[in-house]
Amino acid sequence: MLVGGGKRMKVGVLALQGDFIEHQAMLGRLGVETVQVRLPQELEGLDALIIPGGESTTIGKLAEAFGLIEPLRQFGQQRPVWGTCAGAIFLSKDARRQQPLLGIMDIMVVRNAFGRQVNSFEIDLDMPFLPSSNGHSTPFHAVFIRAPLIESVSGNAQALATLPDGRIVAARQGRLLATSFHPELTGDDRFHRYFLELAK
Ligand code: GLN
């Protein structure tokens, strides 16, 4: 996939903890150059960044230890950032408990909102904003693993996808995206393509 000027797109994946390899594999299949980000200088020259799922307290503490909190906040003011699951928590302004957060998205999240690991589930959800090849968009298979819920959006953030009962599981704020679920664990690349469009 190309950015302006015919240059190949280069996307970072925060690689402190969690399922960054799965995001990298999906991006690789889309023809995107990927970079594992563990240090502030590795953000240089990236067109966008993905923060993977994992354990948000661990990701936050490691980000603090590596001096990444401020550089990530600055990156998010200029370029697209997408957080999946723990990554969405890390992007939020409020996770209802004390833990290091970037706080760059006007969303409030509730961690482990669906219960324990055994209560993980998968569900097909309508996401009409996703690219479609045949004129109408098929439902997206959403994988929830000890997932957070986006309890509320405020300011410039908007709900992007909900469960059938209306609870929010994806939000967008300009070029920032948060999803409670894990598109990188499916074979469906539409969410990644949607994100990459924001970076073009
Ligand atoms: N339960 C994790 C947390 O609260 C998130 C789980 C995930 O990323 N799949 O940080």
CSV table of C-alpha atoms and ligand atoms in Angstrom, one decimal:
chain,number,residue,atom,x,y,z
A,1,MET,CA,0.0,0.0,0.0
A,2,LEU,CA,1.3,3.4,-1.0
A,3,VAL,CA,1.2,6.9,0.6
A,4,GLY,CA,1.3,10.2,-1.4
A,5,GLY,CA,4.2,10.4,-3.9
A,6,GLY,CA,4.2,6.6,-4.5
A,7,LYS,CA,6.1,5.9,-1.3
A,8,ARG,CA,5.4,2.6,0.4
A,9,MET,CA,3.5,3.0,3.6
A,10,LYS,CA,5.5,2.5,6.8
A,11,VAL,CA,3.4,1.6,9.9
A,12,GLY,CA,4.8,1.0,13.5
A,13,VAL,CA,3.4,-1.5,15.9
A,14,LEU,CA,4.1,-0.9,19.6
A,15,ALA,CA,6.0,-4.0,20.5
A,16,LEU,CA,6.3,-3.8,24.3
A,17,GLN,CA,3.9,-6.6,25.1
A,18,GLY,CA,0.8,-8.3,23.5
A,19,ASP,CA,-0.1,-9.5,20.1
A,20,PHE,CA,2.0,-7.1,17.9
A,21,ILE,CA,3.2,-10.0,15.7
A,22,GLU,CA,-0.4,-10.6,14.5
A,23,HIS,CA,-0.8,-7.0,13.5
A,24,GLN,CA,2.5,-7.0,11.7
A,25,ALA,CA,1.5,-10.1,9.8
A,26,MET,CA,-1.8,-8.5,8.7
A,27,LEU,CA,0.0,-5.3,7.6
A,28,GLY,CA,2.6,-7.3,5.8
A,29,ARG,CA,-0.1,-9.1,3.8
A,30,LEU,CA,-1.4,-5.7,2.8
A,31,GLY,CA,2.0,-4.7,1.4
A,32,VAL,CA,2.8,-2.3,4.2
A,33,GLU,CA,6.3,-2.0,5.7
A,34,THR,CA,6.2,-2.5,9.4
A,35,VAL,CA,8.5,-1.4,12.3
A,36,GLN,CA,8.4,-2.8,15.9
A,37,VAL,CA,8.5,0.2,18.2
A,38,ARG,CA,10.1,-0.1,21.6
A,39,LEU,CA,12.0,3.2,21.8
A,40,PRO,CA,11.0,6.8,21.1
A,41,GLN,CA,13.4,7.2,18.1
A,42,GLU,CA,11.6,4.3,16.4
A,43,LEU,CA,8.6,6.5,15.8
A,44,GLU,CA,10.5,8.6,13.4
A,45,GLY,CA,9.3,8.5,9.8
A,46,LEU,CA,6.2,6.3,10.5
A,47,ASP,CA,2.9,7.0,8.7
A,48,ALA,CA,0.8,5.5,11.5
A,49,LEU,CA,1.0,3.4,14.7
A,50,ILE,CA,-0.9,0.4,16.0
A,51,ILE,CA,-1.0,-0.4,19.8
A,52,PRO,CA,-1.9,-4.1,20.1
A,53,GLY,CA,-4.0,-6.0,22.6
A,54,GLY,CA,-2.3,-7.5,25.6
A,55,GLU,CA,-2.4,-6.3,29.2
A,56,SER,CA,-2.8,-2.5,29.4
A,57,THR,CA,-1.1,-2.0,32.8
A,58,THR,CA,1.9,-3.8,31.6
A,59,ILE,CA,2.0,-1.9,28.3
A,60,GLY,CA,1.6,1.4,30.2
A,61,LYS,CA,4.3,0.6,32.7
A,62,LEU,CA,6.8,-0.5,30.0
A,63,ALA,CA,5.9,2.7,28.0
A,64,GLU,CA,6.8,4.8,31.0
A,65,ALA,CA,10.1,2.8,31.6
A,66,PHE,CA,11.1,3.3,28.0
A,67,GLY,CA,10.3,7.1,28.0
A,68,LEU,CA,7.6,6.6,25.4
A,69,ILE,CA,4.6,8.3,27.0
A,70,GLU,CA,5.2,11.8,25.8
A,71,PRO,CA,6.6,10.8,22.3
A,72,LEU,CA,3.5,8.6,21.8
A,73,ARG,CA,1.2,11.5,22.8
A,74,GLN,CA,2.9,13.8,20.4
A,75,PHE,CA,2.8,11.1,17.6
A,76,GLY,CA,-1.0,10.8,18.2
A,77,GLN,CA,-1.4,14.6,17.6
A,78,GLN,CA,0.1,14.3,14.1
A,79,ARG,CA,-0.5,10.8,12.8
A,80,PRO,CA,-3.2,8.0,13.0
A,81,VAL,CA,-3.0,5.7,15.9
A,82,TRP,CA,-5.2,2.6,16.4
A,83,GLY,CA,-5.5,0.7,19.7
A,84,THR,CA,-7.0,-2.7,19.9
A,85,CYS,CA,-8.3,-4.0,23.2
A,86,ALA,CA,-5.5,-3.2,25.7
A,87,GLY,CA,-4.3,-0.6,23.2
A,88,ALA,CA,-7.7,1.0,23.3
A,89,ILE,CA,-7.5,1.2,27.1
A,90,PHE,CA,-4.0,2.8,26.8
A,91,LEU,CA,-5.4,5.5,24.4
A,92,SER,CA,-8.3,6.4,26.7
A,93,LYS,CA,-8.6,9.4,29.0
A,94,ASP,CA,-10.1,7.3,31.8
A,95,ALA,CA,-10.0,3.6,32.6
A,96,ARG,CA,-11.6,4.0,36.1
A,97,ARG,CA,-8.4,3.0,37.8
A,98,GLN,CA,-4.8,4.2,38.4
A,99,GLN,CA,-2.6,3.1,35.5
A,100,PRO,CA,-0.4,4.9,33.0
A,101,LEU,CA,-2.6,6.1,30.1
A,102,LEU,CA,-1.9,8.2,27.0
A,103,GLY,CA,-5.2,9.9,27.5
A,104,ILE,CA,-5.4,11.2,23.9
A,105,MET,CA,-8.9,9.8,23.2
A,106,ASP,CA,-12.0,11.2,24.7
A,107,ILE,CA,-13.3,7.8,25.7
A,108,MET,CA,-14.0,6.2,29.0
A,109,VAL,CA,-13.4,2.5,29.2
A,110,VAL,CA,-14.3,-0.3,31.6
A,111,ARG,CA,-11.7,-3.0,31.7
A,112,ASN,CA,-12.6,-6.7,31.6
A,113,ALA,CA,-16.2,-5.6,31.1
A,114,PHE,CA,-17.4,-9.0,30.0
A,115,GLY,CA,-15.9,-11.0,32.8
A,116,ARG,CA,-12.9,-13.3,32.9
A,117,GLN,CA,-10.9,-15.0,30.2
A,118,VAL,CA,-13.5,-17.9,29.9
A,119,ASN,CA,-16.2,-15.3,29.1
A,120,SER,CA,-14.4,-14.3,25.9
A,121,PHE,CA,-16.6,-14.5,22.9
A,122,GLU,CA,-16.9,-13.8,19.1
A,123,ILE,CA,-19.8,-12.1,17.3
A,124,ASP,CA,-20.6,-10.8,13.8
A,125,LEU,CA,-21.3,-7.1,13.9
A,126,ASP,CA,-22.5,-4.7,11.3
A,127,MET,CA,-19.9,-2.1,10.3
A,128,PRO,CA,-21.1,-0.3,7.3
A,129,PHE,CA,-18.2,2.1,7.3
A,130,LEU,CA,-15.8,-0.7,6.3
A,131,PRO,CA,-14.6,-1.1,2.7
A,132,SER,CA,-16.6,-3.5,0.7
A,133,SER,CA,-15.8,-5.2,-2.6
A,134,ASN,CA,-19.3,-6.0,-3.8
A,135,GLY,CA,-21.2,-2.8,-3.0
A,136,HIS,CA,-22.6,-3.9,0.4
A,137,SER,CA,-20.6,-4.6,3.5
A,138,THR,CA,-20.8,-8.0,5.1
A,139,PRO,CA,-20.7,-8.2,8.9
A,140,PHE,CA,-17.4,-8.2,10.6
A,141,HIS,CA,-16.4,-11.1,12.8
A,142,ALA,CA,-15.4,-9.4,16.1
A,143,VAL,CA,-13.2,-11.4,18.6
A,144,PHE,CA,-13.5,-10.2,22.2
A,145,ILE,CA,-10.8,-11.5,24.7
A,146,ARG,CA,-11.2,-10.3,28.2
A,147,ALA,CA,-12.2,-7.1,26.4
A,148,PRO,CA,-12.9,-3.6,27.7
A,149,LEU,CA,-16.1,-1.8,26.9
A,150,ILE,CA,-16.1,1.8,25.7
A,151,GLU,CA,-18.5,3.1,28.3
A,152,SER,CA,-18.8,6.6,26.9
A,153,VAL,CA,-17.4,8.9,24.2
A,154,SER,CA,-17.2,12.7,24.6
A,155,GLY,CA,-15.6,15.7,23.0
A,156,ASN,CA,-14.6,14.9,19.4
A,157,ALA,CA,-14.8,11.1,19.8
A,158,GLN,CA,-17.7,9.2,18.2
A,159,ALA,CA,-19.0,5.7,18.5
A,160,LEU,CA,-18.1,3.6,15.4
A,161,ALA,CA,-19.5,0.2,16.2
A,162,THR,CA,-21.8,-1.2,18.9
A,163,LEU,CA,-23.0,-4.6,20.1
A,164,PRO,CA,-26.7,-5.4,19.3
A,165,ASP,CA,-27.7,-4.0,22.7
A,166,GLY,CA,-26.1,-0.6,21.8
A,167,ARG,CA,-22.9,-0.9,24.0
A,168,ILE,CA,-19.9,0.8,22.3
A,169,VAL,CA,-17.0,-1.4,21.1
A,170,ALA,CA,-15.3,0.9,18.6
A,171,ALA,CA,-14.7,4.6,18.5
A,172,ARG,CA,-13.0,7.2,16.3
A,173,GLN,CA,-11.7,10.6,17.0
A,174,GLY,CA,-10.3,12.1,13.9
A,175,ARG,CA,-7.4,9.9,13.0
A,176,LEU,CA,-7.5,8.0,16.3
A,177,LEU,CA,-9.2,4.6,16.5
A,178,ALA,CA,-10.1,2.4,19.4
A,179,THR,CA,-11.6,-1.1,19.2
A,180,SER,CA,-12.5,-3.5,22.0
A,181,PHE,CA,-12.0,-6.4,19.7
A,182,HIS,CA,-9.1,-7.9,17.7
A,183,PRO,CA,-9.3,-7.7,13.9
A,184,GLU,CA,-5.7,-8.9,13.7
A,185,LEU,CA,-6.9,-12.3,14.9
A,186,THR,CA,-9.2,-12.8,12.0
A,187,GLY,CA,-8.5,-13.3,8.3
A,188,ASP,CA,-10.5,-10.2,7.5
A,189,ASP,CA,-8.3,-7.3,6.6
A,190,ARG,CA,-11.0,-4.7,6.2
A,191,PHE,CA,-10.4,-2.9,9.6
A,192,HIS,CA,-6.7,-2.6,8.8
A,193,ARG,CA,-7.5,-1.2,5.4
A,194,TYR,CA,-9.9,1.3,6.9
A,195,PHE,CA,-7.2,2.4,9.3
A,196,LEU,CA,-4.6,2.6,6.6
A,197,GLU,CA,-6.9,4.9,4.6
A,198,LEU,CA,-6.6,7.4,7.5
A,199,ALA,CA,-2.8,7.4,7.0
A,200,LYS,CA,-2.8,8.1,3.3
B,1,GLN,N1,-7.9,-7.4,29.8
B,1,GLN,C1,-6.9,-6.7,29.2
B,1,GLN,C2,-6.7,-5.3,29.9
B,1,GLN,O1,-7.5,-4.9,30.6
B,1,GLN,C3,-7.1,-6.4,27.7
B,1,GLN,C4,-7.3,-7.7,27.0
B,1,GLN,C5,-6.8,-7.7,25.6
B,1,GLN,O2,-6.1,-6.8,25.1
B,1,GLN,N2,-7.3,-8.7,24.8
B,1,GLN,O3,-5.7,-4.7,29.8
